[in-house]
Structures are given as C-alpha cells and as structure tokens.
Amino acid sequence: MISYIQTKIHHINFLHDSLFKNAFFLMLSSISTAGFGFIFWFLAAKFYSASDVGIATGIMSSMTLIVNLSRFGLDYSIIRFFPTHDKCKVFSTSTVISTLIALIFGLIFISGINSFSPELSFLRSPLYTLFYFISLTSSSVIFMAGIFFVAIREAEFQLYLNLIVGSRVLFVILFISLGAIGIFYAVGASFFIAFLISLVLILKSGTDLKLKIDRKFLTDSFNFSAGNFLTGLFMTVPNTLLPIMILNMHLVEQAAYYYIVFGIVSLLFMIPESISTSLFVEGSNGQSLKKTVIQSLVIIFLLLTPIALFFYLCGSLILGFIGQDYVAGGSGVFTLMIFASFFVVVNNIYFAIKRIQKDTKEITLLSGIIFVLLIGLAYLLIPVLGIEGIGYAWIISYGIGALIIIIQVFRKARFQNLLIKAM
C-alpha cells in the first residue's frame, strides 16, 4: 500500500492536473482569507478593545450564519448539476433564491435581536440595519459567485474576490474612532466592493446575469440540495454559532480569544476542505473516483502534516504577535484544534465521495451526529474548562465521526468481498 501511494506521488502532475489546479487556487483563496483575516483581527485587537472585538465577532458571526442557512444546498447543486444542466440557469436560480432567503432571515434576526443576542441590539438603528442588509446581500452573492467559479474549474477567480474582500484591513484602520461598529463597517465595505467585481467577472466568463428561476433545475436537484443543505448546515453552523454561544454566556473576551484562534486554525481546516471540494468537482465531471481520492489524500497529508507541526511548535509565538492576553487565553484551545484537523480530513473526503455518488442520506445522518456532539459538548464544557472545552468538543465529535466512517468503509469492503466469493 505504501509503495502504491509513493508511485501515485511520483506520477501526479501537479502543474497540469485539474484536481490539484482547482485545489491549489482554493487553498490560495482560503489562505488569503485566513491571512487577511489574521491581519484584520490583529489590527482590530491592537487598536480596538477586547469588548469591541467581541461584539464585532458577534455581528460577523450572525451574518455568516445567515448566509450559511440561506444556501439550502444549492451551492453543492451548482457543482453537481453544472455538467448536465444550463449553467446560466443553474447559477441564476441558486443565487436569486439563496439571497432572497438570506434577506428574510436577516429581517427575522434584526426584528428579534433583543432575544437572539441582546449585546447586538444597537443594530436596530435604521442606518446600521441598512448597512447590515447591504453587507448580507453582498456576502451572499459573493459566496455563490465563488462556487460558480469553482464549478467551471476557474477557482482563481474566487481567489481574486477573496483578495478584494481582504481590503477590509485598510478600512479597519480608517474606522477606529467608531468602535465595534467600525470593525463591521470595514468588513461590509469590502464585501460591497467584491460584490461589484464579482458581477464583472461573471459577465467576462460568458454567463448572462438574468434574474430567473429554473423550475426544472430545482425539481431535479431538490433531494440532492436538501440533503446537502442539512449536511452543510450541521458542518458549518458551529463555526459561527460557537462565538455567539460564548458571547451570550457573557464571556466577551473569551469570544475574542476563540474567534482569533479559529481564524488561525482554519488554515489547517482549509486544506482538506479545499481538496475535497476539488475532488467533488472532478468526480462530478466523470473523473475516476479511485484515482482522485488517492491523489486527494496524498496532497492533503503532504500539506497538512508539516503545517500542523509548525503550528504546534510555534503556537504561543503566533498568538503572541497579537497580544499576551491571547496567548494566555487561547493557546490551550489552539493546540487541541490542531489535533482535531486530522479527524476533519477523514470526514471531508468521505463526504465528497458520497456527494459524487449523490448519496446524501448517510452523510446527513453522520454530520448530524457530529453537530449534536460538538455543540452539546461545547455547551457543557465551556462553563467548566472555558474555551478549551470547545477544543475537546472538536476532537471528540470529529473523532467519533472518523471512527464511524472507518467502520462503514471496512464493513462495505467486507460485504463486497463476500459477494465476489459467493459469485
């Protein structure tokens, strides 16, 4: 097995392989997002109070949560159904529906903000509300545009959009005098600029921007979209729900520590996420599943292992650049989440395989188990262990998910071997 993998490493043409090319730009896109995010929150932590940073993370988390909720699995259907349906209709339908739903959820959030997150009740001011909805719309369209570029194997355009969103590092310095809302303005302004650029790039790709809904695509993709919506919801909501959970426990500084740590550790998580997404694209376009899975695993571990080791050895130094408070408050959860990243690999690759096979039932159930464990354990452990409890929750939940996958794979392999012998 080892020699087989070594042979695969030797034969992968990284420069011309579409799996690696798309994954490479996806990773660069994620790196740019994480890098600019690190710089952004570094500047925010330096020039704003921990309380301002904590409140701003609550605003951003709510908006990200709403965008995640509004996709309804249509982002996965864009990739899976592009090879068999009209690309313009698929993209238009997915973007219009997801953005309208995002605005509806945003209205519900702002209307009930005194109950959902009292710390953010100032957002009910008309000016802040308007800016919130502009930012929400921009964020939704940018996200779907990025998926569009990935689906047509032009992930470099997604990278360009993320670089534009990175302009928030400039705005955050300009708005220092505004406090927490200045951080939000900085992000919203960069979103709006990227939104305008995304429209230009889509037109240049030869796609018409028509606000139409294709009912045939919705009918064909409904089950697939619904299953992936639940799966995506279970897997992404904790990323935005956990900071809000910490904030609502009145641990404002702890929310800032965790948000910064997660922003850094996301560099590790983006490796399996980017490559599994590229695997999903290649498999959806008819590439050999066995070949692309092996290539994906090889690339992931070649990249993940050295970076994880560097983070483990230099974690305190990295957090120290932000501030000693972040070292004391975040180093423990930082180390724990490094170990969790290896369990994330198993889950991401397996989910990509099942999406290619249009088998969403199993991954929906598995992702639901991981979600319940992660949120439930975090809720129980935060009062006892602080934000380190979240680190243990990540390891346990994704570790159990990986164990279930391994058992399932061996069980199916054994069944196939018995079937072959019986024949």
Short mmCIF file of N, CA, C and O in Angstrom, two decimals, residues 23-98:
data_model
loop_
_atom_site.label_atom_id
_atom_site.label_comp_id
_atom_site.label_asym_id
_atom_site.label_seq_id
_atom_site.Cartn_x
_atom_site.Cartn_y
_atom_site.Cartn_z
N ALA A 23 -7.75 22.77 -6.63
CA ALA A 23 -7.48 22.73 -5.19
C ALA A 23 -6.43 23.77 -4.80
O ALA A 23 -6.53 24.39 -3.73
N PHE A 24 -5.45 23.96 -5.68
CA PHE A 24 -4.39 24.93 -5.40
C PHE A 24 -4.95 26.34 -5.24
O PHE A 24 -4.65 27.05 -4.28
N PHE A 25 -5.82 26.73 -6.18
CA PHE A 25 -6.41 28.07 -6.09
C PHE A 25 -7.42 28.16 -4.95
O PHE A 25 -7.58 29.22 -4.34
N LEU A 26 -8.10 27.05 -4.65
CA LEU A 26 -8.99 27.04 -3.50
C LEU A 26 -8.20 27.24 -2.21
O LEU A 26 -8.63 27.98 -1.31
N MET A 27 -7.05 26.59 -2.14
CA MET A 27 -6.21 26.76 -0.95
C MET A 27 -5.63 28.16 -0.86
O MET A 27 -5.59 28.75 0.22
N LEU A 28 -5.20 28.69 -2.00
CA LEU A 28 -4.70 30.06 -2.00
C LEU A 28 -5.81 31.02 -1.59
O LEU A 28 -5.57 31.99 -0.85
N SER A 29 -7.01 30.73 -2.06
CA SER A 29 -8.16 31.55 -1.68
C SER A 29 -8.40 31.49 -0.18
O SER A 29 -8.61 32.51 0.48
N SER A 30 -8.34 30.27 0.36
CA SER A 30 -8.53 30.11 1.80
C SER A 30 -7.38 30.73 2.59
O SER A 30 -7.59 31.33 3.64
N ILE A 31 -6.17 30.58 2.07
CA ILE A 31 -5.00 31.17 2.73
C ILE A 31 -5.12 32.69 2.75
O ILE A 31 -4.84 33.35 3.75
N SER A 32 -5.55 33.25 1.61
CA SER A 32 -5.70 34.70 1.55
C SER A 32 -6.78 35.16 2.52
O SER A 32 -6.63 36.17 3.20
N THR A 33 -7.87 34.39 2.59
CA THR A 33 -8.94 34.72 3.54
C THR A 33 -8.43 34.66 4.97
O THR A 33 -8.67 35.59 5.77
N ALA A 34 -7.74 33.56 5.29
CA ALA A 34 -7.21 33.40 6.65
C ALA A 34 -6.11 34.43 6.93
O ALA A 34 -6.03 34.98 8.03
N GLY A 35 -5.26 34.68 5.91
CA GLY A 35 -4.18 35.63 6.11
C GLY A 35 -4.68 37.05 6.34
O GLY A 35 -4.26 37.73 7.28
N PHE A 36 -5.57 37.48 5.47
CA PHE A 36 -6.17 38.80 5.66
C PHE A 36 -7.00 38.84 6.94
O PHE A 36 -7.06 39.87 7.61
N GLY A 37 -7.64 37.70 7.24
CA GLY A 37 -8.41 37.64 8.49
C GLY A 37 -7.52 37.80 9.69
O GLY A 37 -7.86 38.50 10.66
N PHE A 38 -6.34 37.15 9.64
CA PHE A 38 -5.38 37.26 10.73
C PHE A 38 -4.92 38.71 10.89
O PHE A 38 -4.89 39.25 12.00
N ILE A 39 -4.55 39.33 9.75
CA ILE A 39 -4.10 40.73 9.79
C ILE A 39 -5.22 41.64 10.29
O ILE A 39 -5.00 42.54 11.11
N PHE A 40 -6.43 41.38 9.78
CA PHE A 40 -7.57 42.20 10.15
C PHE A 40 -7.82 42.14 11.66
O PHE A 40 -7.95 43.18 12.32
N TRP A 41 -7.89 40.92 12.20
CA TRP A 41 -8.18 40.79 13.63
C TRP A 41 -6.98 41.17 14.50
O TRP A 41 -7.14 41.56 15.65
N PHE A 42 -5.78 41.04 13.91
CA PHE A 42 -4.59 41.52 14.61
C PHE A 42 -4.68 43.04 14.80
O PHE A 42 -4.46 43.56 15.90
N LEU A 43 -5.04 43.73 13.71
CA LEU A 43 -5.20 45.18 13.81
C LEU A 43 -6.36 45.56 14.71
O LEU A 43 -6.28 46.51 15.49
N ALA A 44 -7.45 44.78 14.61
CA ALA A 44 -8.60 45.05 15.47
C ALA A 44 -8.24 44.88 16.94
O ALA A 44 -8.63 45.69 17.79
N ALA A 45 -7.49 43.81 17.23
CA ALA A 45 -7.09 43.55 18.61
C ALA A 45 -6.12 44.61 19.14
O ALA A 45 -6.11 44.92 20.33
N LYS A 46 -5.32 45.18 18.22
CA LYS A 46 -4.34 46.19 18.62
C LYS A 46 -4.98 47.56 18.85
O LYS A 46 -4.61 48.30 19.77
N PHE A 47 -5.94 47.92 17.99
CA PHE A 47 -6.48 49.28 18.00
C PHE A 47 -7.88 49.40 18.62
O PHE A 47 -8.35 50.50 18.85
N TYR A 48 -8.51 48.25 18.86
CA TYR A 48 -9.84 48.26 19.48
C TYR A 48 -9.77 47.48 20.79
O TYR A 48 -8.89 46.64 20.98
N SER A 49 -10.70 47.72 21.67
CA SER A 49 -10.76 46.98 22.93
C SER A 49 -11.24 45.56 22.69
O SER A 49 -11.88 45.26 21.67
N ALA A 50 -10.92 44.66 23.65
CA ALA A 50 -11.38 43.27 23.54
C ALA A 50 -12.90 43.21 23.50
O ALA A 50 -13.49 42.36 22.82
N SER A 51 -13.55 44.14 24.20
CA SER A 51 -15.01 44.19 24.20
C SER A 51 -15.54 44.54 22.81
O SER A 51 -16.50 43.93 22.33
N ASP A 52 -14.89 45.52 22.14
CA ASP A 52 -15.30 45.89 20.78
C ASP A 52 -15.11 44.72 19.81
O ASP A 52 -15.96 44.46 18.96
N VAL A 53 -13.99 44.01 19.97
CA VAL A 53 -13.71 42.86 19.10
C VAL A 53 -14.75 41.77 19.33
O VAL A 53 -15.26 41.16 18.39
N GLY A 54 -15.09 41.53 20.60
CA GLY A 54 -16.08 40.52 20.92
C GLY A 54 -17.44 40.83 20.32
O GLY A 54 -18.11 39.96 19.76
N ILE A 55 -17.87 42.09 20.40
CA ILE A 55 -19.15 42.50 19.83
C ILE A 55 -19.12 42.39 18.30
O ILE A 55 -20.07 41.91 17.67
N ALA A 56 -18.01 42.81 17.69
CA ALA A 56 -17.88 42.74 16.23
C ALA A 56 -17.93 41.28 15.75
O ALA A 56 -18.52 40.99 14.71
N THR A 57 -17.30 40.36 16.50
CA THR A 57 -17.34 38.95 16.12
C THR A 57 -18.78 38.43 16.16
O THR A 57 -19.16 37.58 15.36
N GLY A 58 -19.55 38.94 17.11
CA GLY A 58 -20.96 38.55 17.19
C GLY A 58 -21.73 38.99 15.95
O GLY A 58 -22.54 38.24 15.41
N ILE A 59 -21.48 40.22 15.49
CA ILE A 59 -22.14 40.72 14.28
C ILE A 59 -21.76 39.89 13.07
O ILE A 59 -22.61 39.44 12.29
N MET A 60 -20.44 39.67 12.89
CA MET A 60 -19.97 38.93 11.74
C MET A 60 -20.44 37.48 11.77
O MET A 60 -20.78 36.90 10.73
N SER A 61 -20.46 36.89 12.96
CA SER A 61 -20.91 35.51 13.08
C SER A 61 -22.37 35.37 12.72
O SER A 61 -22.79 34.41 12.06
N SER A 62 -23.19 36.36 13.12
CA SER A 62 -24.62 36.30 12.79
C SER A 62 -24.82 36.37 11.29
O SER A 62 -25.66 35.65 10.72
N MET A 63 -24.07 37.22 10.61
CA MET A 63 -24.21 37.37 9.17
C MET A 63 -23.73 36.13 8.43
O MET A 63 -24.39 35.65 7.49
N THR A 64 -22.62 35.56 8.88
CA THR A 64 -22.12 34.33 8.26
C THR A 64 -23.09 33.18 8.48
O THR A 64 -23.33 32.36 7.59
N LEU A 65 -23.65 33.12 9.68
CA LEU A 65 -24.63 32.09 9.99
C LEU A 65 -25.84 32.19 9.06
O LEU A 65 -26.33 31.18 8.53
N ILE A 66 -26.32 33.40 8.84
CA ILE A 66 -27.49 33.60 7.97
C ILE A 66 -27.18 33.19 6.54
O ILE A 66 -28.00 32.52 5.88
N VAL A 67 -26.02 33.55 6.03
CA VAL A 67 -25.64 33.17 4.66
C VAL A 67 -25.55 31.65 4.54
O VAL A 67 -26.00 31.06 3.55
N ASN A 68 -25.00 31.00 5.56
CA ASN A 68 -24.93 29.53 5.56
C ASN A 68 -26.32 28.90 5.56
O ASN A 68 -26.57 27.92 4.85
N LEU A 69 -27.22 29.47 6.34
CA LEU A 69 -28.58 28.94 6.42
C LEU A 69 -29.34 29.12 5.12
O LEU A 69 -30.20 28.31 4.77
N SER A 70 -29.05 30.19 4.40
CA SER A 70 -29.84 30.55 3.21
C SER A 70 -29.47 29.78 1.96
O SER A 70 -30.19 29.84 0.96
N ARG A 71 -28.38 29.04 1.97
CA ARG A 71 -27.93 28.37 0.74
C ARG A 71 -28.81 27.18 0.36
O ARG A 71 -28.93 26.85 -0.81
N PHE A 72 -29.38 26.53 1.32
CA PHE A 72 -30.27 25.39 1.11
C PHE A 72 -29.67 24.31 0.20
O PHE A 72 -30.38 23.65 -0.56
N GLY A 73 -28.35 24.15 0.27
CA GLY A 73 -27.69 23.11 -0.51
C GLY A 73 -27.50 23.44 -1.97
O GLY A 73 -26.95 22.63 -2.73
N LEU A 74 -27.93 24.62 -2.39
CA LEU A 74 -27.82 24.98 -3.80
C LEU A 74 -26.37 25.18 -4.23
O LEU A 74 -26.05 25.04 -5.42
N ASP A 75 -25.49 25.50 -3.30
CA ASP A 75 -24.08 25.64 -3.64
C ASP A 75 -23.50 24.30 -4.10
O ASP A 75 -22.71 24.24 -5.04
N TYR A 76 -23.90 23.21 -3.45
CA TYR A 76 -23.44 21.88 -3.86
C TYR A 76 -24.09 21.46 -5.18
O TYR A 76 -23.45 20.81 -6.02
N SER A 77 -25.34 21.85 -5.39
CA SER A 77 -26.03 21.51 -6.63
C SER A 77 -25.43 22.24 -7.82
O SER A 77 -25.46 21.73 -8.95
N ILE A 78 -24.90 23.45 -7.60
CA ILE A 78 -24.22 24.16 -8.69
C ILE A 78 -23.09 23.29 -9.23
O ILE A 78 -22.95 23.10 -10.45
N ILE A 79 -22.29 22.73 -8.34
CA ILE A 79 -21.16 21.90 -8.77
C ILE A 79 -21.64 20.60 -9.41
O ILE A 79 -21.17 20.21 -10.48
N ARG A 80 -22.59 19.94 -8.75
CA ARG A 80 -23.01 18.59 -9.21
C ARG A 80 -23.81 18.64 -10.49
O ARG A 80 -23.75 17.70 -11.32
N PHE A 81 -24.60 19.71 -10.73
CA PHE A 81 -25.50 19.74 -11.88
C PHE A 81 -25.01 20.62 -13.02
O PHE A 81 -25.67 20.67 -14.07
N PHE A 82 -23.89 21.30 -12.86
CA PHE A 82 -23.34 22.09 -13.97
C PHE A 82 -23.05 21.24 -15.21
O PHE A 82 -23.31 21.69 -16.33
N PRO A 83 -22.49 20.04 -15.06
CA PRO A 83 -22.17 19.24 -16.26
C PRO A 83 -23.40 18.79 -17.04
O PRO A 83 -23.28 18.43 -18.22
N THR A 84 -24.60 18.78 -16.44
CA THR A 84 -25.78 18.23 -17.10
C THR A 84 -26.90 19.25 -17.34
O THR A 84 -27.90 18.93 -17.96
N HIS A 85 -26.75 20.48 -16.83
CA HIS A 85 -27.80 21.49 -16.97
C HIS A 85 -27.22 22.80 -17.51
O HIS A 85 -25.99 22.97 -17.58
N ASP A 86 -28.09 23.70 -17.90
CA ASP A 86 -27.68 25.02 -18.38
C ASP A 86 -27.04 25.80 -17.23
O ASP A 86 -27.68 26.09 -16.23
N LYS A 87 -25.77 26.15 -17.41
CA LYS A 87 -25.01 26.79 -16.33
C LYS A 87 -25.60 28.14 -15.92
O LYS A 87 -25.62 28.48 -14.73
N CYS A 88 -26.03 28.91 -16.89
CA CYS A 88 -26.60 30.23 -16.59
C CYS A 88 -27.85 30.11 -15.73
O CYS A 88 -28.01 30.84 -14.74
N LYS A 89 -28.71 29.16 -16.08
CA LYS A 89 -29.95 28.98 -15.32
C LYS A 89 -29.67 28.44 -13.91
O LYS A 89 -30.32 28.84 -12.96
N VAL A 90 -28.72 27.53 -13.83
CA VAL A 90 -28.38 26.95 -12.53
C VAL A 90 -27.84 28.02 -11.59
O VAL A 90 -28.25 28.14 -10.43
N PHE A 91 -26.92 28.84 -12.09
CA PHE A 91 -26.33 29.88 -11.25
C PHE A 91 -27.35 30.94 -10.87
O PHE A 91 -27.43 31.34 -9.71
N SER A 92 -28.13 31.41 -11.84
CA SER A 92 -29.12 32.44 -11.58
C SER A 92 -30.14 31.97 -10.54
O SER A 92 -30.45 32.68 -9.58
N THR A 93 -30.66 30.76 -10.73
CA THR A 93 -31.66 30.22 -9.81
C THR A 93 -31.10 30.11 -8.40
O THR A 93 -31.73 30.52 -7.43
N SER A 94 -29.91 29.57 -8.29
CA SER A 94 -29.29 29.35 -6.98
C SER A 94 -29.01 30.67 -6.26
O SER A 94 -29.25 30.79 -5.05
N THR A 95 -28.52 31.65 -7.00
CA THR A 95 -28.15 32.94 -6.39
C THR A 95 -29.38 33.73 -5.96
O THR A 95 -29.41 34.29 -4.86
N VAL A 96 -30.38 33.79 -6.83
CA VAL A 96 -31.59 34.56 -6.51
C VAL A 96 -32.29 33.98 -5.28
O VAL A 96 -32.64 34.71 -4.34
N ILE A 97 -32.46 32.67 -5.25
CA ILE A 97 -33.18 32.04 -4.13
C ILE A 97 -32.41 32.19 -2.83
O ILE A 97 -32.98 32.58 -1.79
N SER A 98 -31.12 31.90 -2.85
CA SER A 98 -30.33 31.96 -1.62
C SER A 98 -30.24 33.38 -1.06
O SER A 98 -30.29 33.59 0.16
#
